[in-house]
Amino acid sequence: MTDTEKHASAAGPQAPATDPALLDALREHVQGALPATIADLSALVRIPSVSWSAFDPAHVRRNAEAVAELVRSTEVFDEVRILRSAVEGDTPADADTVVPGEETVELGQPAVLAVRPARNGKPTVMLYAHHDVQPQGDDALWETPPFEPTLRGDRLYGRGASDDKAGVMTHVAALRAVHAQFGDDLDVGIVLFIEGEEEFGSRSFRTFLREQREHLAADVIVVADSDNWSTEVPAITVSLRGNTTFKLTVTTLEHASHSGMYGGAAPDAMMPMVRLLASLHDDDGAVAVAGLTAHDAPVPERSEADFASEAALVAGARPVGNGPVLSRMWFQPSITVTGLDVPSVANASNTLIPTVAARVSVRVAPGQAATDAFAAVEAHLRQHVPFGARMEITEVDAGDGFLVDATGWAVQEARTAMSEGWGADPVEQGIGGSIPFVSDLAAEFPEAQILVTGVEDPDTRAHSPNESQHLGVLHRAIVSEAILLARLQGRA
């Protein structure tokens, strides 16, 4: 998970300190095992486990098997399973399917599930991460091959090195440390859930939750798929925007025509598409769609100059939108065109383009349902399509945002564990990105306390070329999670 711009507030109350001898033992184990942890992470990075439908699913299956073997190596679980659940919605003709009876069911990508039941009244914690990755994009933009892990300085480069295979290894390494300390006397319940298609919309996630609800139920859920304030300061994410994406197609002609013969009278598809997309924002670059809401809450100050530097704006470019910078990224909606299907400049001919398609991503303010946001955007587009062009909206995906309750005992335990693991108090931050399944977890397990943590930092570049994992952050994240599990072991 990336696309983040962050807001931080002072950390709340912490739980009492951990026993110093226990801290030393956990730190020593994590430190000693770190070379093996990095080697295991590197092996996972070498598997191109892109979960998108256009990529070979065999790599995701192979990666799930590799993750399952790592989970077995923790010696925490009696059984480790690789499972697939049905995708919600229609089944494409070319989908990976099974046929129970006469029904054709599309299956999602494989997840890894392992469960250790709680004993002696101890709480149960679910540890979540995902083992699939984004496509690497243009190989030419990578300084080193995307699926060949490369160590430069204190960072390990490669697709998925951070998002989220480092999250997977944080759980695995923390469990190894806790098992080394407690052995078979470990009474805290542990559910390890490693998803296989988070980067492809978690299409089977809700089905999986329903089917495995009895095994997944937990008092605390740790989602290791976010980032940190810096490489030296940890963070607990307390606010997430939702997201809805769709494919927008505009057609004006039955076929391409000579631009000299018909141009000036016949509308090419690019003309209404450009006008339609431009209607989504006002002259300040703020979203101009009626029905999209903002969340009302204070944010700290951040200057536009600081933001411009952090966001790498080119000289002369200015930020867009209105209101405090952090509010725009955390509490307000945004709309981005993330792709266009048009002829390339190199292959452009003197013709009127009959059809143009765009991929549109809408970030939804926390508190508004993603389906309501999509309905508002769809209504706006239908009202503004020019020249009588034919407009189609397909491939709709939606996920709600989330506001974390930071007042529970589990958050206090996490604050203490992070402070002891990092040597710095955590901040509570909001992010502009989306983890839609968090709201699904909250709906399915309303009594569970949810902690959104992670191993990324501002220089990770997840989803982008030259993604990397800072190894100091990985080390501290493992120590912190091991401390948290040990503290839950000691909790009545």
PDB file of C-alpha atoms in Angstrom, residues 137-310:
ATOM      1  CA  GLY A 137       6.087  -1.300 -15.075  1.00  0.00           C
ATOM      2  CA  ASP A 138       8.764  -0.162 -17.485  1.00  0.00           C
ATOM      3  CA  ASP A 139      11.943  -2.170 -16.856  1.00  0.00           C
ATOM      4  CA  ALA A 140      13.975   0.698 -18.326  1.00  0.00           C
ATOM      5  CA  LEU A 141      13.042   2.884 -15.341  1.00  0.00           C
ATOM      6  CA  TRP A 142      14.613   0.445 -12.872  1.00  0.00           C
ATOM      7  CA  GLU A 143      18.250   0.930 -11.937  1.00  0.00           C
ATOM      8  CA  THR A 144      18.486  -2.811 -11.229  1.00  0.00           C
ATOM      9  CA  PRO A 145      16.257  -5.698 -12.414  1.00  0.00           C
ATOM     10  CA  PRO A 146      12.926  -5.528 -10.533  1.00  0.00           C
ATOM     11  CA  PHE A 147      12.886  -9.197  -9.544  1.00  0.00           C
ATOM     12  CA  GLU A 148      16.571  -9.496  -8.729  1.00  0.00           C
ATOM     13  CA  PRO A 149      16.941  -8.262  -5.130  1.00  0.00           C
ATOM     14  CA  THR A 150      19.842  -5.845  -4.922  1.00  0.00           C
ATOM     15  CA  LEU A 151      21.428  -4.467  -1.768  1.00  0.00           C
ATOM     16  CA  ARG A 152      22.670  -0.880  -2.030  1.00  0.00           C
ATOM     17  CA  GLY A 153      23.627   0.819   1.208  1.00  0.00           C
ATOM     18  CA  ASP A 154      20.983   0.091   3.824  1.00  0.00           C
ATOM     19  CA  ARG A 155      18.205  -0.633   1.309  1.00  0.00           C
ATOM     20  CA  LEU A 156      17.137  -3.807  -0.502  1.00  0.00           C
ATOM     21  CA  TYR A 157      15.769  -3.001  -3.966  1.00  0.00           C
ATOM     22  CA  GLY A 158      13.194  -5.020  -5.892  1.00  0.00           C
ATOM     23  CA  ARG A 159       9.486  -5.216  -6.641  1.00  0.00           C
ATOM     24  CA  GLY A 160       7.703  -6.282  -3.469  1.00  0.00           C
ATOM     25  CA  ALA A 161      10.828  -5.879  -1.343  1.00  0.00           C
ATOM     26  CA  SER A 162       8.746  -3.629   0.866  1.00  0.00           C
ATOM     27  CA  ASP A 163       5.116  -3.843  -0.299  1.00  0.00           C
ATOM     28  CA  ASP A 164       4.413  -6.279   1.093  1.00  0.00           C
ATOM     29  CA  LYS A 165       6.894  -9.120   1.230  1.00  0.00           C
ATOM     30  CA  ALA A 166       8.725  -7.261   3.986  1.00  0.00           C
ATOM     31  CA  GLY A 167       5.395  -7.269   5.836  1.00  0.00           C
ATOM     32  CA  VAL A 168       5.266 -11.044   5.397  1.00  0.00           C
ATOM     33  CA  MET A 169       8.798 -11.400   6.738  1.00  0.00           C
ATOM     34  CA  THR A 170       8.057  -9.109   9.681  1.00  0.00           C
ATOM     35  CA  HIS A 171       5.407 -11.587  10.809  1.00  0.00           C
ATOM     36  CA  VAL A 172       7.568 -14.640  10.114  1.00  0.00           C
ATOM     37  CA  ALA A 173      10.646 -13.264  11.866  1.00  0.00           C
ATOM     38  CA  ALA A 174       8.659 -11.990  14.863  1.00  0.00           C
ATOM     39  CA  LEU A 175       7.022 -15.409  15.248  1.00  0.00           C
ATOM     40  CA  ARG A 176      10.434 -17.098  15.101  1.00  0.00           C
ATOM     41  CA  ALA A 177      11.663 -14.812  17.876  1.00  0.00           C
ATOM     42  CA  VAL A 178       8.614 -15.387  20.058  1.00  0.00           C
ATOM     43  CA  HIS A 179       8.785 -19.161  19.575  1.00  0.00           C
ATOM     44  CA  ALA A 180      12.480 -19.124  20.499  1.00  0.00           C
ATOM     45  CA  GLN A 181      11.536 -17.351  23.720  1.00  0.00           C
ATOM     46  CA  PHE A 182       8.391 -19.233  24.758  1.00  0.00           C
ATOM     47  CA  GLY A 183       8.478 -22.494  22.801  1.00  0.00           C
ATOM     48  CA  ASP A 184       5.412 -24.650  23.330  1.00  0.00           C
ATOM     49  CA  ASP A 185       4.421 -22.492  26.314  1.00  0.00           C
ATOM     50  CA  LEU A 186       3.166 -19.808  23.906  1.00  0.00           C
ATOM     51  CA  ASP A 187      -0.462 -19.313  24.959  1.00  0.00           C
ATOM     52  CA  VAL A 188      -1.446 -16.239  22.969  1.00  0.00           C
ATOM     53  CA  GLY A 189      -3.639 -17.196  20.024  1.00  0.00           C
ATOM     54  CA  ILE A 190      -2.176 -16.402  16.593  1.00  0.00           C
ATOM     55  CA  VAL A 191      -3.901 -16.273  13.227  1.00  0.00           C
ATOM     56  CA  LEU A 192      -1.551 -15.675  10.311  1.00  0.00           C
ATOM     57  CA  PHE A 193      -3.359 -14.574   7.139  1.00  0.00           C
ATOM     58  CA  ILE A 194      -1.195 -13.808   4.099  1.00  0.00           C
ATOM     59  CA  GLU A 195      -3.414 -12.685   1.218  1.00  0.00           C
ATOM     60  CA  GLY A 196      -2.555 -13.310  -2.441  1.00  0.00           C
ATOM     61  CA  GLU A 197      -4.371 -10.571  -4.355  1.00  0.00           C
ATOM     62  CA  GLU A 198      -4.363  -7.327  -2.379  1.00  0.00           C
ATOM     63  CA  GLU A 199      -2.780  -5.547  -5.339  1.00  0.00           C
ATOM     64  CA  PHE A 200      -5.603  -6.784  -7.590  1.00  0.00           C
ATOM     65  CA  GLY A 201      -8.477  -5.473  -5.499  1.00  0.00           C
ATOM     66  CA  SER A 202      -8.771  -8.287  -2.913  1.00  0.00           C
ATOM     67  CA  ARG A 203     -11.468  -9.757  -5.133  1.00  0.00           C
ATOM     68  CA  SER A 204     -12.072 -12.880  -3.045  1.00  0.00           C
ATOM     69  CA  PHE A 205     -11.371 -11.265   0.328  1.00  0.00           C
ATOM     70  CA  ARG A 206     -14.965 -11.039   1.559  1.00  0.00           C
ATOM     71  CA  THR A 207     -15.714 -14.602   0.515  1.00  0.00           C
ATOM     72  CA  PHE A 208     -12.573 -15.765   2.311  1.00  0.00           C
ATOM     73  CA  LEU A 209     -13.614 -13.922   5.485  1.00  0.00           C
ATOM     74  CA  ARG A 210     -17.033 -15.545   5.448  1.00  0.00           C
ATOM     75  CA  GLU A 211     -15.690 -19.028   4.736  1.00  0.00           C
ATOM     76  CA  GLN A 212     -12.883 -18.847   7.302  1.00  0.00           C
ATOM     77  CA  ARG A 213     -14.587 -16.646   9.883  1.00  0.00           C
ATOM     78  CA  GLU A 214     -14.268 -19.194  12.678  1.00  0.00           C
ATOM     79  CA  HIS A 215     -10.522 -19.508  12.093  1.00  0.00           C
ATOM     80  CA  LEU A 216      -9.897 -15.778  11.551  1.00  0.00           C
ATOM     81  CA  ALA A 217     -11.725 -14.422  14.618  1.00  0.00           C
ATOM     82  CA  ALA A 218      -9.358 -12.400  16.805  1.00  0.00           C
ATOM     83  CA  ASP A 219      -9.262  -9.805  19.566  1.00  0.00           C
ATOM     84  CA  VAL A 220      -6.556  -7.782  17.808  1.00  0.00           C
ATOM     85  CA  ILE A 221      -5.824  -7.474  14.075  1.00  0.00           C
ATOM     86  CA  VAL A 222      -2.399  -6.235  12.942  1.00  0.00           C
ATOM     87  CA  VAL A 223      -2.365  -5.098   9.312  1.00  0.00           C
ATOM     88  CA  ALA A 224       1.285  -4.797   8.229  1.00  0.00           C
ATOM     89  CA  ASP A 225       0.718  -2.871   5.005  1.00  0.00           C
ATOM     90  CA  SER A 226       1.312   0.795   5.758  1.00  0.00           C
ATOM     91  CA  ASP A 227       4.320   3.042   6.306  1.00  0.00           C
ATOM     92  CA  ASN A 228       6.229   4.951   8.965  1.00  0.00           C
ATOM     93  CA  TRP A 229       6.846   8.598   9.650  1.00  0.00           C
ATOM     94  CA  SER A 230      10.527   8.209   8.788  1.00  0.00           C
ATOM     95  CA  THR A 231      13.284   5.611   8.896  1.00  0.00           C
ATOM     96  CA  GLU A 232      13.819   6.529  12.560  1.00  0.00           C
ATOM     97  CA  VAL A 233      10.260   7.192  13.786  1.00  0.00           C
ATOM     98  CA  PRO A 234       7.479   4.565  13.634  1.00  0.00           C
ATOM     99  CA  ALA A 235       3.832   5.281  12.983  1.00  0.00           C
ATOM    100  CA  ILE A 236       0.395   3.855  13.653  1.00  0.00           C
ATOM    101  CA  THR A 237      -1.988   4.670  10.810  1.00  0.00           C
ATOM    102  CA  VAL A 238      -5.324   5.935  12.108  1.00  0.00           C
ATOM    103  CA  SER A 239      -7.026   7.198   8.943  1.00  0.00           C
ATOM    104  CA  LEU A 240      -7.365   5.782   5.412  1.00  0.00           C
ATOM    105  CA  ARG A 241      -9.122   7.118   2.351  1.00  0.00           C
ATOM    106  CA  GLY A 242     -11.391   4.843   0.353  1.00  0.00           C
ATOM    107  CA  ASN A 243     -11.050   4.245  -3.355  1.00  0.00           C
ATOM    108  CA  THR A 244     -13.145   3.578  -6.426  1.00  0.00           C
ATOM    109  CA  THR A 245     -11.704   2.903  -9.856  1.00  0.00           C
ATOM    110  CA  PHE A 246     -13.268   2.343 -13.247  1.00  0.00           C
ATOM    111  CA  LYS A 247     -12.618   2.260 -16.976  1.00  0.00           C
ATOM    112  CA  LEU A 248     -14.178   5.156 -18.889  1.00  0.00           C
ATOM    113  CA  THR A 249     -14.664   4.665 -22.636  1.00  0.00           C
ATOM    114  CA  VAL A 250     -15.791   7.400 -25.053  1.00  0.00           C
ATOM    115  CA  THR A 251     -16.757   6.637 -28.667  1.00  0.00           C
ATOM    116  CA  THR A 252     -17.725   9.091 -31.403  1.00  0.00           C
ATOM    117  CA  LEU A 253     -17.117   7.256 -34.715  1.00  0.00           C
ATOM    118  CA  GLU A 254     -17.813   3.820 -36.139  1.00  0.00           C
ATOM    119  CA  HIS A 255     -14.248   3.702 -37.457  1.00  0.00           C
ATOM    120  CA  ALA A 256     -11.178   5.883 -37.854  1.00  0.00           C
ATOM    121  CA  SER A 257     -11.365   8.532 -40.583  1.00  0.00           C
ATOM    122  CA  HIS A 258      -8.929  10.801 -42.396  1.00  0.00           C
ATOM    123  CA  SER A 259      -8.369  13.877 -40.220  1.00  0.00           C
ATOM    124  CA  GLY A 260      -7.979  16.125 -43.256  1.00  0.00           C
ATOM    125  CA  MET A 261     -11.133  14.943 -44.969  1.00  0.00           C
ATOM    126  CA  TYR A 262     -13.404  14.999 -41.886  1.00  0.00           C
ATOM    127  CA  GLY A 263     -11.571  16.972 -39.187  1.00  0.00           C
ATOM    128  CA  GLY A 264     -13.332  20.132 -38.044  1.00  0.00           C
ATOM    129  CA  ALA A 265     -16.773  18.647 -38.436  1.00  0.00           C
ATOM    130  CA  ALA A 266     -16.549  15.077 -37.148  1.00  0.00           C
ATOM    131  CA  PRO A 267     -15.599  14.819 -33.454  1.00  0.00           C
ATOM    132  CA  ASP A 268     -12.692  12.521 -32.698  1.00  0.00           C
ATOM    133  CA  ALA A 269     -13.073  10.635 -29.420  1.00  0.00           C
ATOM    134  CA  MET A 270     -10.187  12.444 -27.762  1.00  0.00           C
ATOM    135  CA  MET A 271     -12.031  15.761 -27.922  1.00  0.00           C
ATOM    136  CA  PRO A 272     -14.978  14.795 -25.673  1.00  0.00           C
ATOM    137  CA  MET A 273     -12.699  12.662 -23.462  1.00  0.00           C
ATOM    138  CA  VAL A 274     -10.412  15.612 -22.725  1.00  0.00           C
ATOM    139  CA  ARG A 275     -13.349  17.887 -21.968  1.00  0.00           C
ATOM    140  CA  LEU A 276     -15.035  15.230 -19.846  1.00  0.00           C
ATOM    141  CA  LEU A 277     -11.945  14.581 -17.741  1.00  0.00           C
ATOM    142  CA  ALA A 278     -11.279  18.306 -17.367  1.00  0.00           C
ATOM    143  CA  SER A 279     -14.784  18.781 -15.928  1.00  0.00           C
ATOM    144  CA  LEU A 280     -13.819  16.730 -12.870  1.00  0.00           C
ATOM    145  CA  HIS A 281     -11.704  19.598 -11.442  1.00  0.00           C
ATOM    146  CA  ASP A 282     -12.127  23.352 -11.060  1.00  0.00           C
ATOM    147  CA  ASP A 283      -9.574  25.976 -12.030  1.00  0.00           C
ATOM    148  CA  ASP A 284      -7.676  25.461  -8.755  1.00  0.00           C
ATOM    149  CA  GLY A 285      -7.409  21.730  -9.361  1.00  0.00           C
ATOM    150  CA  ALA A 286      -9.914  20.922  -6.616  1.00  0.00           C
ATOM    151  CA  VAL A 287     -12.433  18.146  -7.259  1.00  0.00           C
ATOM    152  CA  ALA A 288     -15.589  19.614  -8.812  1.00  0.00           C
ATOM    153  CA  VAL A 289     -18.017  16.700  -8.472  1.00  0.00           C
ATOM    154  CA  ALA A 290     -21.246  17.304  -6.573  1.00  0.00           C
ATOM    155  CA  GLY A 291     -21.860  14.628  -3.965  1.00  0.00           C
ATOM    156  CA  LEU A 292     -18.247  13.891  -3.068  1.00  0.00           C
ATOM    157  CA  THR A 293     -17.774  14.774   0.587  1.00  0.00           C
ATOM    158  CA  ALA A 294     -14.830  15.723   2.805  1.00  0.00           C
ATOM    159  CA  HIS A 295     -14.113  14.637   6.371  1.00  0.00           C
ATOM    160  CA  ASP A 296     -14.090  17.472   8.904  1.00  0.00           C
ATOM    161  CA  ALA A 297     -11.163  17.249  11.310  1.00  0.00           C
ATOM    162  CA  PRO A 298      -8.170  19.421  12.189  1.00  0.00           C
ATOM    163  CA  VAL A 299      -4.758  18.787  10.667  1.00  0.00           C
ATOM    164  CA  PRO A 300      -1.320  20.169  11.496  1.00  0.00           C
ATOM    165  CA  GLU A 301       0.248  22.776   9.280  1.00  0.00           C
ATOM    166  CA  ARG A 302       2.436  21.826   6.346  1.00  0.00           C
ATOM    167  CA  SER A 303       3.645  24.497   3.972  1.00  0.00           C
ATOM    168  CA  GLU A 304       3.045  24.186   0.255  1.00  0.00           C
ATOM    169  CA  ALA A 305       6.767  24.748  -0.280  1.00  0.00           C
ATOM    170  CA  ASP A 306       7.661  21.769   1.915  1.00  0.00           C
ATOM    171  CA  PHE A 307       5.048  19.664   0.176  1.00  0.00           C
ATOM    172  CA  ALA A 308       6.317  20.664  -3.267  1.00  0.00           C
ATOM    173  CA  SER A 309       9.795  19.492  -2.314  1.00  0.00           C
ATOM    174  CA  GLU A 310       8.605  16.195  -0.803  1.00  0.00           C
TER     175      GLU A 310
END
